Coordinates of C-alpha atoms in Angstrom, one line a residue:
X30 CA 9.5 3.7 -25.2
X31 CA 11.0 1.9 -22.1
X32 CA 10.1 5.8 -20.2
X33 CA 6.4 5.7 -21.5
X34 CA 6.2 2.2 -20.4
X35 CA 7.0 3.1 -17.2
X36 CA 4.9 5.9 -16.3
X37 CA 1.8 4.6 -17.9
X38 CA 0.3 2.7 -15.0
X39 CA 0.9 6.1 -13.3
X40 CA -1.5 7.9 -16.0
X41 CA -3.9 4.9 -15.7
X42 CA -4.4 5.3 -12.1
X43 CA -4.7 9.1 -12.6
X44 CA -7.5 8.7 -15.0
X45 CA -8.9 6.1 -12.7
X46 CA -9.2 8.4 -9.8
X47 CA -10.8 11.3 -12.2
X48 CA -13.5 8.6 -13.1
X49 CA -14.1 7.7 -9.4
X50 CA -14.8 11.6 -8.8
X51 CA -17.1 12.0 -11.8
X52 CA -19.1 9.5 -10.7
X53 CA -18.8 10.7 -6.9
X54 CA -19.5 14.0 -8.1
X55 CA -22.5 13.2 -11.2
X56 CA -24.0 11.0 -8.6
X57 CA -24.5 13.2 -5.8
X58 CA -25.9 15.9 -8.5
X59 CA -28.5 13.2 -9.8
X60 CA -29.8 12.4 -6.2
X61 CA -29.8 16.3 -4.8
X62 CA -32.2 16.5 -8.1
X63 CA -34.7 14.4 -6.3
X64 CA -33.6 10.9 -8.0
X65 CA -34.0 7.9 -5.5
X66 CA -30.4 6.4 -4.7
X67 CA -31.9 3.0 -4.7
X68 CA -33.5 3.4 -8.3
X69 CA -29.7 4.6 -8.7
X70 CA -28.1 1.9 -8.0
X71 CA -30.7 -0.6 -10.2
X72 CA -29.8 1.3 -13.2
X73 CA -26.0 1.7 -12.6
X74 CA -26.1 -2.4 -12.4
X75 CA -28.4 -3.1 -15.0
X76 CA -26.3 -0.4 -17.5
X77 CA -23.1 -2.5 -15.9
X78 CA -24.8 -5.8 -16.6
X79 CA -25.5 -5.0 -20.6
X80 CA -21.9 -4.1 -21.2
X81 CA -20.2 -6.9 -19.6
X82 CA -22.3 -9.7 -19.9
X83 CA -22.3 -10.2 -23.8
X84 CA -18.1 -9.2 -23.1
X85 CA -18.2 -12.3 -21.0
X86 CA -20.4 -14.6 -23.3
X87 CA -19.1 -14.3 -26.6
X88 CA -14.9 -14.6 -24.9
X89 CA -16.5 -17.7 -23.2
X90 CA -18.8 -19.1 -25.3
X91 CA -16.9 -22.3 -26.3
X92 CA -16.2 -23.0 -22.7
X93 CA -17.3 -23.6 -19.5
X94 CA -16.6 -20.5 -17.7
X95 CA -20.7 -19.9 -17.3
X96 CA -21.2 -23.1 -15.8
X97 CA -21.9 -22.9 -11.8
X98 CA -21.6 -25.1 -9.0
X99 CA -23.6 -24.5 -5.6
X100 CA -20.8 -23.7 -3.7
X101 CA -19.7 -20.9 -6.6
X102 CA -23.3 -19.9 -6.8
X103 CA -23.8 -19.4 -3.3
X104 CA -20.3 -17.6 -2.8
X105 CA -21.5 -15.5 -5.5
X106 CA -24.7 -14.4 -4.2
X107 CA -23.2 -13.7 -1.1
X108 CA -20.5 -11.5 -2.4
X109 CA -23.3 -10.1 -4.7
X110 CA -25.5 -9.0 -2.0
X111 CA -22.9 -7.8 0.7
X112 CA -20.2 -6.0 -1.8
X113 CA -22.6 -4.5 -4.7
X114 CA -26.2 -4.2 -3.5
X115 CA -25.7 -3.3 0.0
X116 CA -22.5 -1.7 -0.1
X117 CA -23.9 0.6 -3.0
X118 CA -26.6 0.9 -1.1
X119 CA -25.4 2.3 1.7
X120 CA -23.0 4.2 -0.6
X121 CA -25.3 6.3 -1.9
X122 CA -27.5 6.8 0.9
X123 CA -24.6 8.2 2.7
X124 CA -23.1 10.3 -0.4
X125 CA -26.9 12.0 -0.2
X126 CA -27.2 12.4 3.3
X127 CA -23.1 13.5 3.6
X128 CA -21.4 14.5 0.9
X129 CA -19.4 13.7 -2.0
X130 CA -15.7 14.4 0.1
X131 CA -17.1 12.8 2.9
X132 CA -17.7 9.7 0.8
X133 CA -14.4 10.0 -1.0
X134 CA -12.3 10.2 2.5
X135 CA -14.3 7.6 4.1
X136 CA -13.6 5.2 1.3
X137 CA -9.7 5.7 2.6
X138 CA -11.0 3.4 5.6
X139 CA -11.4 0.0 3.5
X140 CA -7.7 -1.2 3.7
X141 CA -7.9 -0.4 8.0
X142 CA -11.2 -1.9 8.6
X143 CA -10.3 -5.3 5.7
X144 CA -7.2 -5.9 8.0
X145 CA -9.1 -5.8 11.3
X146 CA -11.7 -8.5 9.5
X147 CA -8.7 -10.7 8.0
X148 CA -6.8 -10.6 10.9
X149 CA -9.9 -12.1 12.9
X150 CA -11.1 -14.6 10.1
X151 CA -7.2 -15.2 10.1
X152 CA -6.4 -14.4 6.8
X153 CA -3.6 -12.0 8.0
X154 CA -1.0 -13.0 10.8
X155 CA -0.9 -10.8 13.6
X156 CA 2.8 -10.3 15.7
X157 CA 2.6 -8.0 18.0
X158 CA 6.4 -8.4 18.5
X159 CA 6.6 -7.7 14.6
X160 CA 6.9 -3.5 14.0
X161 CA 5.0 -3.7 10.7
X162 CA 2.4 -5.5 12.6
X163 CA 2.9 -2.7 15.7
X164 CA 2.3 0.2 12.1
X165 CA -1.0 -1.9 10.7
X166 CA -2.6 -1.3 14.5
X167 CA -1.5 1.5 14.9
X168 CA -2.6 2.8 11.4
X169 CA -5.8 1.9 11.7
X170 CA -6.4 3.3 14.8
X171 CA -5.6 6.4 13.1
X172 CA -7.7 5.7 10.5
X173 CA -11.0 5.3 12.8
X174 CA -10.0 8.0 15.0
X175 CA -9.8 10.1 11.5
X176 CA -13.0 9.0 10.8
X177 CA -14.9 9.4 14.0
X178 CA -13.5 13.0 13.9
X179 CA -15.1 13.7 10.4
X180 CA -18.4 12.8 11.5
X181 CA -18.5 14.4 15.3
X182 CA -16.2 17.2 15.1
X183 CA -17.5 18.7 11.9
X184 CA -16.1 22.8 13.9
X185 CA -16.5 25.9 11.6
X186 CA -17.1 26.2 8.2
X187 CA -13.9 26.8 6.1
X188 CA -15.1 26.8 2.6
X189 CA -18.7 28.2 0.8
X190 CA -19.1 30.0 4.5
X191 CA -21.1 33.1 2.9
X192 CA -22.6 30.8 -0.2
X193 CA -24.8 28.6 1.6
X194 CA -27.0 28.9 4.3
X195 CA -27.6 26.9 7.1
X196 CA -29.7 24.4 5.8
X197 CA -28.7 24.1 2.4
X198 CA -30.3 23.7 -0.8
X199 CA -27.9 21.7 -2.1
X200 CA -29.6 19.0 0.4
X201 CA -29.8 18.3 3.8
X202 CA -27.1 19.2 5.8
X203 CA -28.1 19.1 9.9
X204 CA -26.1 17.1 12.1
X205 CA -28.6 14.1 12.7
X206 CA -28.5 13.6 8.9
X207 CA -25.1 13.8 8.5
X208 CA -24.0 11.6 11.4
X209 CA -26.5 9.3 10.0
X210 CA -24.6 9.4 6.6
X211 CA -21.4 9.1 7.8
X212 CA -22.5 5.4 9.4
X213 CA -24.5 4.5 6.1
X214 CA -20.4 5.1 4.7
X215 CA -18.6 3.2 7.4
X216 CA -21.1 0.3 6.9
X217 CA -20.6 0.9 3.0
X218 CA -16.9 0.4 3.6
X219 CA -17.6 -2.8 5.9
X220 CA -19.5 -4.2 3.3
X221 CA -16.9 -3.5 0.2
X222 CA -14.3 -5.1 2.6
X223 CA -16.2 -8.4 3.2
X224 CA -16.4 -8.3 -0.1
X225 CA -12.8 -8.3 -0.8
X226 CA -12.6 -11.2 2.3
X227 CA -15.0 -12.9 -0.3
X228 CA -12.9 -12.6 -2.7
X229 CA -10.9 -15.1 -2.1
X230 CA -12.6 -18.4 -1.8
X231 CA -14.7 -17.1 -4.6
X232 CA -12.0 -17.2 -7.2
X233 CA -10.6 -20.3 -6.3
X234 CA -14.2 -21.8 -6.8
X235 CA -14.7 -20.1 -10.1
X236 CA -11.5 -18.7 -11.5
X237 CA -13.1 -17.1 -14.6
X238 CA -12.2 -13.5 -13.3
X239 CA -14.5 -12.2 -16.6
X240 CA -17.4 -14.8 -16.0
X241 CA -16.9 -13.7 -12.2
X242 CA -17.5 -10.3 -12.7
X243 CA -20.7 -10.8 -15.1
X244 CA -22.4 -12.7 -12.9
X245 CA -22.1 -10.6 -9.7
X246 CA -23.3 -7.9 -12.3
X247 CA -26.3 -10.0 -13.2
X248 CA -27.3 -11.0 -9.8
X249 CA -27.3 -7.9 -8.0
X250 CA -29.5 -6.2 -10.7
X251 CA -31.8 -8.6 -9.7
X252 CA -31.1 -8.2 -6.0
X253 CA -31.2 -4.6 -6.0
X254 CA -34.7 -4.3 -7.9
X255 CA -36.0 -6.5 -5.5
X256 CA -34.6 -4.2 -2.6
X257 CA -35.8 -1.2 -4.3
X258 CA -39.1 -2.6 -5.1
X259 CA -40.1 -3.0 -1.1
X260 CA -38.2 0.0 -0.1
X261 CA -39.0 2.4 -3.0
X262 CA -43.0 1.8 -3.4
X263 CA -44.0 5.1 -5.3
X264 CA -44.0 4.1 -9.1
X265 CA -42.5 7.2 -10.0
X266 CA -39.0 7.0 -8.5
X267 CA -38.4 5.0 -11.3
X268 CA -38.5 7.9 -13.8
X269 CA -35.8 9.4 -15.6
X270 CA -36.2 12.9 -15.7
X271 CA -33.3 14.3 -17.7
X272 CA -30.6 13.4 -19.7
X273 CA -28.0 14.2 -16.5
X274 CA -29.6 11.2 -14.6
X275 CA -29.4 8.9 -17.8
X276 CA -25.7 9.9 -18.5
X277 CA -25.1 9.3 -14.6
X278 CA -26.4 6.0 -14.8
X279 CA -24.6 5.2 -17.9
X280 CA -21.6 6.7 -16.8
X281 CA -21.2 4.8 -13.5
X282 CA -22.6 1.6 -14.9
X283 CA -19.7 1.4 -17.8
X284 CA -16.9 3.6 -16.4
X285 CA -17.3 2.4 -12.2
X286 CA -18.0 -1.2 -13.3
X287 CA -16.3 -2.3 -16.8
X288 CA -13.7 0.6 -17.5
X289 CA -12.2 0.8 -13.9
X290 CA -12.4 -2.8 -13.5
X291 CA -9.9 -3.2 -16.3
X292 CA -7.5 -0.4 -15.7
X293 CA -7.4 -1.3 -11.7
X294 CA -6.9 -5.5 -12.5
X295 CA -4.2 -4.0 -14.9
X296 CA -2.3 -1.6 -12.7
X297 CA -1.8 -4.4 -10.1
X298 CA -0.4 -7.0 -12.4
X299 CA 2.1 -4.4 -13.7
X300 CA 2.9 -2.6 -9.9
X301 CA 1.3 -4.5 -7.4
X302 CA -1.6 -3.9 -5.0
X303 CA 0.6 -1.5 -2.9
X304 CA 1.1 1.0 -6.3
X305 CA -2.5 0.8 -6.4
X306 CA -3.9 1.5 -2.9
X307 CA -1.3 4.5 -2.5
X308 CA -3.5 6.5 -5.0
X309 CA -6.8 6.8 -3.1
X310 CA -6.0 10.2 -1.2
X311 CA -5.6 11.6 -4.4
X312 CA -9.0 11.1 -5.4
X313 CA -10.2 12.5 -1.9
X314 CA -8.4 15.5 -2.9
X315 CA -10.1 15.5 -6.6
X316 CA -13.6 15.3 -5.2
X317 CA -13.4 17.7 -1.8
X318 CA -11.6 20.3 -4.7
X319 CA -14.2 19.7 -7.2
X320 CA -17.2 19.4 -4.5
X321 CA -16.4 22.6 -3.1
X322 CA -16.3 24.4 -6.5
X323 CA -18.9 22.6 -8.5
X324 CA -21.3 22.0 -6.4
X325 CA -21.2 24.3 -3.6
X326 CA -20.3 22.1 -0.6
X327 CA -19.7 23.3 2.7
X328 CA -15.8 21.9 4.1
X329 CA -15.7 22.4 7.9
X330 CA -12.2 22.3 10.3
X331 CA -12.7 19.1 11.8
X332 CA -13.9 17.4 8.3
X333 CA -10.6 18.5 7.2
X334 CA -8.4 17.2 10.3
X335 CA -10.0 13.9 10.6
X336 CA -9.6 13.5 6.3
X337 CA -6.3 14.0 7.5
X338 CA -6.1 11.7 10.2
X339 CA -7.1 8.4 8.1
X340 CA -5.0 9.4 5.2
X341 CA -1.8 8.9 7.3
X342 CA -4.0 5.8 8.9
X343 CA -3.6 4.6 5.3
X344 CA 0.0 5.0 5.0
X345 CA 0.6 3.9 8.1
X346 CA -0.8 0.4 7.1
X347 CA 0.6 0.4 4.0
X348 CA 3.9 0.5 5.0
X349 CA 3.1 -2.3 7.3
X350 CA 1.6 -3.8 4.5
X351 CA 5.1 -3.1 2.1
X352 CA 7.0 -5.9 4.0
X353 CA 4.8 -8.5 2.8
X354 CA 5.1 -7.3 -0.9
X355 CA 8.3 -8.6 -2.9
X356 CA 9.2 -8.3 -6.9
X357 CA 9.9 -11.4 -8.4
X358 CA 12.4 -9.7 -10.6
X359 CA 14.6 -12.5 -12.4
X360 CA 16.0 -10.6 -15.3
X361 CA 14.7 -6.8 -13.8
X362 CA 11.5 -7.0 -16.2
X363 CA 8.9 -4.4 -14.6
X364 CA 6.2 -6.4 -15.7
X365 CA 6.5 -9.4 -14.1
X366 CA 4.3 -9.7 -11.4
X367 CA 4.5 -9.0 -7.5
X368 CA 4.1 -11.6 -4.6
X369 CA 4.4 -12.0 -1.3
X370 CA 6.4 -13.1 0.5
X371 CA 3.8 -15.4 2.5
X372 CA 2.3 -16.9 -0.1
X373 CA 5.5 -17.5 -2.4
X374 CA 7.0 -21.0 -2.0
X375 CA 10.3 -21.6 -3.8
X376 CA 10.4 -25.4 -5.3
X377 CA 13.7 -26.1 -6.7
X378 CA 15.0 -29.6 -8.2
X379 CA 18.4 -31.6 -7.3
X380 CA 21.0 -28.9 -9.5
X381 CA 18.9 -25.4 -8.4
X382 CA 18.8 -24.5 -12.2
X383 CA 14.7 -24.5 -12.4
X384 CA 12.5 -22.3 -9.5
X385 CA 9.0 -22.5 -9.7
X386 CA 6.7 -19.6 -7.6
X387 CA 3.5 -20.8 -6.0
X388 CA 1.1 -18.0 -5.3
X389 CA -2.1 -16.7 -4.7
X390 CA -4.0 -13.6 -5.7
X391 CA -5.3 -13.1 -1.5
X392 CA -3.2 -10.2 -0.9
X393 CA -4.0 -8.4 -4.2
X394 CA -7.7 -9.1 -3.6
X395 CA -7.5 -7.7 0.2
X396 CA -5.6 -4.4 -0.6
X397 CA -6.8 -3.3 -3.6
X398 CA -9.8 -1.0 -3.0

């Protein structure tokens, strides 16, 4: 049982990255058919909202984990509107305009681009005399450079070469539209890495991780109808036209937003933030795979080499990002939880018998994507 034990968090994060390229994948179907990705994101919320919201109530109900000061409500409309309506706005516009392995590899970017904004917000210490500090620069260097390659060096076709045509029907495909998607991703991927910035103050103001989560649910339904209604004015963007847009919606509002939540929260508390993050190429590799069979997508040379390129960006700052990342392992039990070692403050009384550890979730909340 100890073996199952041990690999599970490995299966979980499997399955989570198969549920991050169905919805990559069903998404980018729905919106090729014609549906509006604005509209999109309104019904992945509000289908997010109904399952977690009553979740939240009735745990809650006989506390005051709904209750809201203005300095949690503000927080909370702020990380609302920068890391759910905008960043899924920009998501998806750039998914369309891109494509679905476009969108998966560009999501690698989040851990470079949340150190750049920590480091200048000072959340993260920067030594240049430090060589894990040296790796973190270095990495995401690489991991821009990888990114800047995907979206101007897209060279010859290497996949679907004799499939599609030049201008596909599977959407739009010319080079103004997808150097424009490729910087509605990179702002996507700014936005979810505020978000994570966010993260922090907003949990110390309102620690109810569950009642957290339901109200940034709530409020960017709201936000995001109002975005929609003045960008989307045709009536009839708001039709569901078959049951593949419906099950898209419902998919991505309950699996991206209530079952992934869950399964990610409880992959870190078992293996750390580190186990967690070192699974994103894999779904990269899912969707491009998938993308190329499925739905006919066109995978070009330098598309390829710069997917590359911010992959090992990625490792490269995770392994500057290891050193900070210890196991508080009295006794050798896997599931106690990991630290680090800036944020863990040993207090021990006269005879050295009793150690209490101090921390704080910022790390967790910073690399975890």
């Amino acid at each position: 049982m100890g073996g199952l034990d041990y690999y599970l968090p490995v299966m979980a994060m499997l399955l989570l990255q198969f549920i991050y390229a169905g919805i990559a994948l069903g998404t980018r179907a729905v919106l090729l058919q014609g549906m509006s990705p604005r509209v999109f994101v309104v019904y992945r919320q509000a289908m997010a909202t109904i399952v977690i919201v009553p979740i939240a109530y009735f745990s809650g109900r006989n506390s005051s984990s709904w209750s809201l000061n203005l300095r949690s409500f503000v927080l909370i409309f702020l990380a609302s509107l920068i890391g759910i309506t905008l960043n899924q706005n920009f998501y998806y516009e750039g998914l369309y305009l891109a494509s679905s392995s476009m969108a998966s590899a560009m999501s690698n970017l989040v851990p470079a681009i949340t150190f750049v904004i920590a480091a200048f917000v000072g959340m993260e210490v920067v030594n240049i005399r430090s060589l894990r500090t040296i790796a973190k620069i270095a990495g995401t260097m690489i991991c821009v450079s990888g990114a800047l390659s995907m979206a101007l060096l897209r060279g010859p076709k290497l996949l679907n070469v004799e499939n599609l045509p030049s201008e596909s029907a599977m959407g739009s495909s010319n080079g103004e539209n997808w150097l424009l998607g490729c910087l509605f991703l990179f702002a996507s991927g700014c936005c979810w890495s505020i978000w994570l910035i966010l993260q922090v103050p907003m949990s110390a103001s309102h620690p109810n991780h569950l009642s957290l989560s339901a109200w940034m649910c709530l409020i960017s339904t709201l936000q995001s109808t109002v975005v929609t209604l003045f960008l989307e004015p045709d009536p009839n963007a708001w039709k569901i036209n078959s049951l593949l847009e419906f099950g898209c919606c419902l998919y991505a509002g309950v699996m991206g937003s209530s079952v992934s939540f869950f399964l990610q929260a409880w992959c870190i508390s078992r293996r750390g933030p580190l186990f967690s993050a070192m699974f994103n190429p894999l779904f990269t590799v899912i969707v491009t795979v998938l993308a190329a069979l499925l739905l006919q997508e066109e995978i070009y040379r330098g598309s390829l080499i710069g997917a590359i390129g911010v992959i090992t960006g990625l490792y490269v700052v995770l392994w500057g990002k290891a050193e900070e990342v210890v196991h508080v392992t009295e006794g050798k039990d896997p599931k106690l939880p990991i630290h680090t070692t800036e944020e863990v403050k040993i207090l021990m009384n006269n005879d050295s018998s009793e150690i209490t550890y101090c921390t704080s979730d910022l790390e967790e909340q910073l690399i975890s994507t």
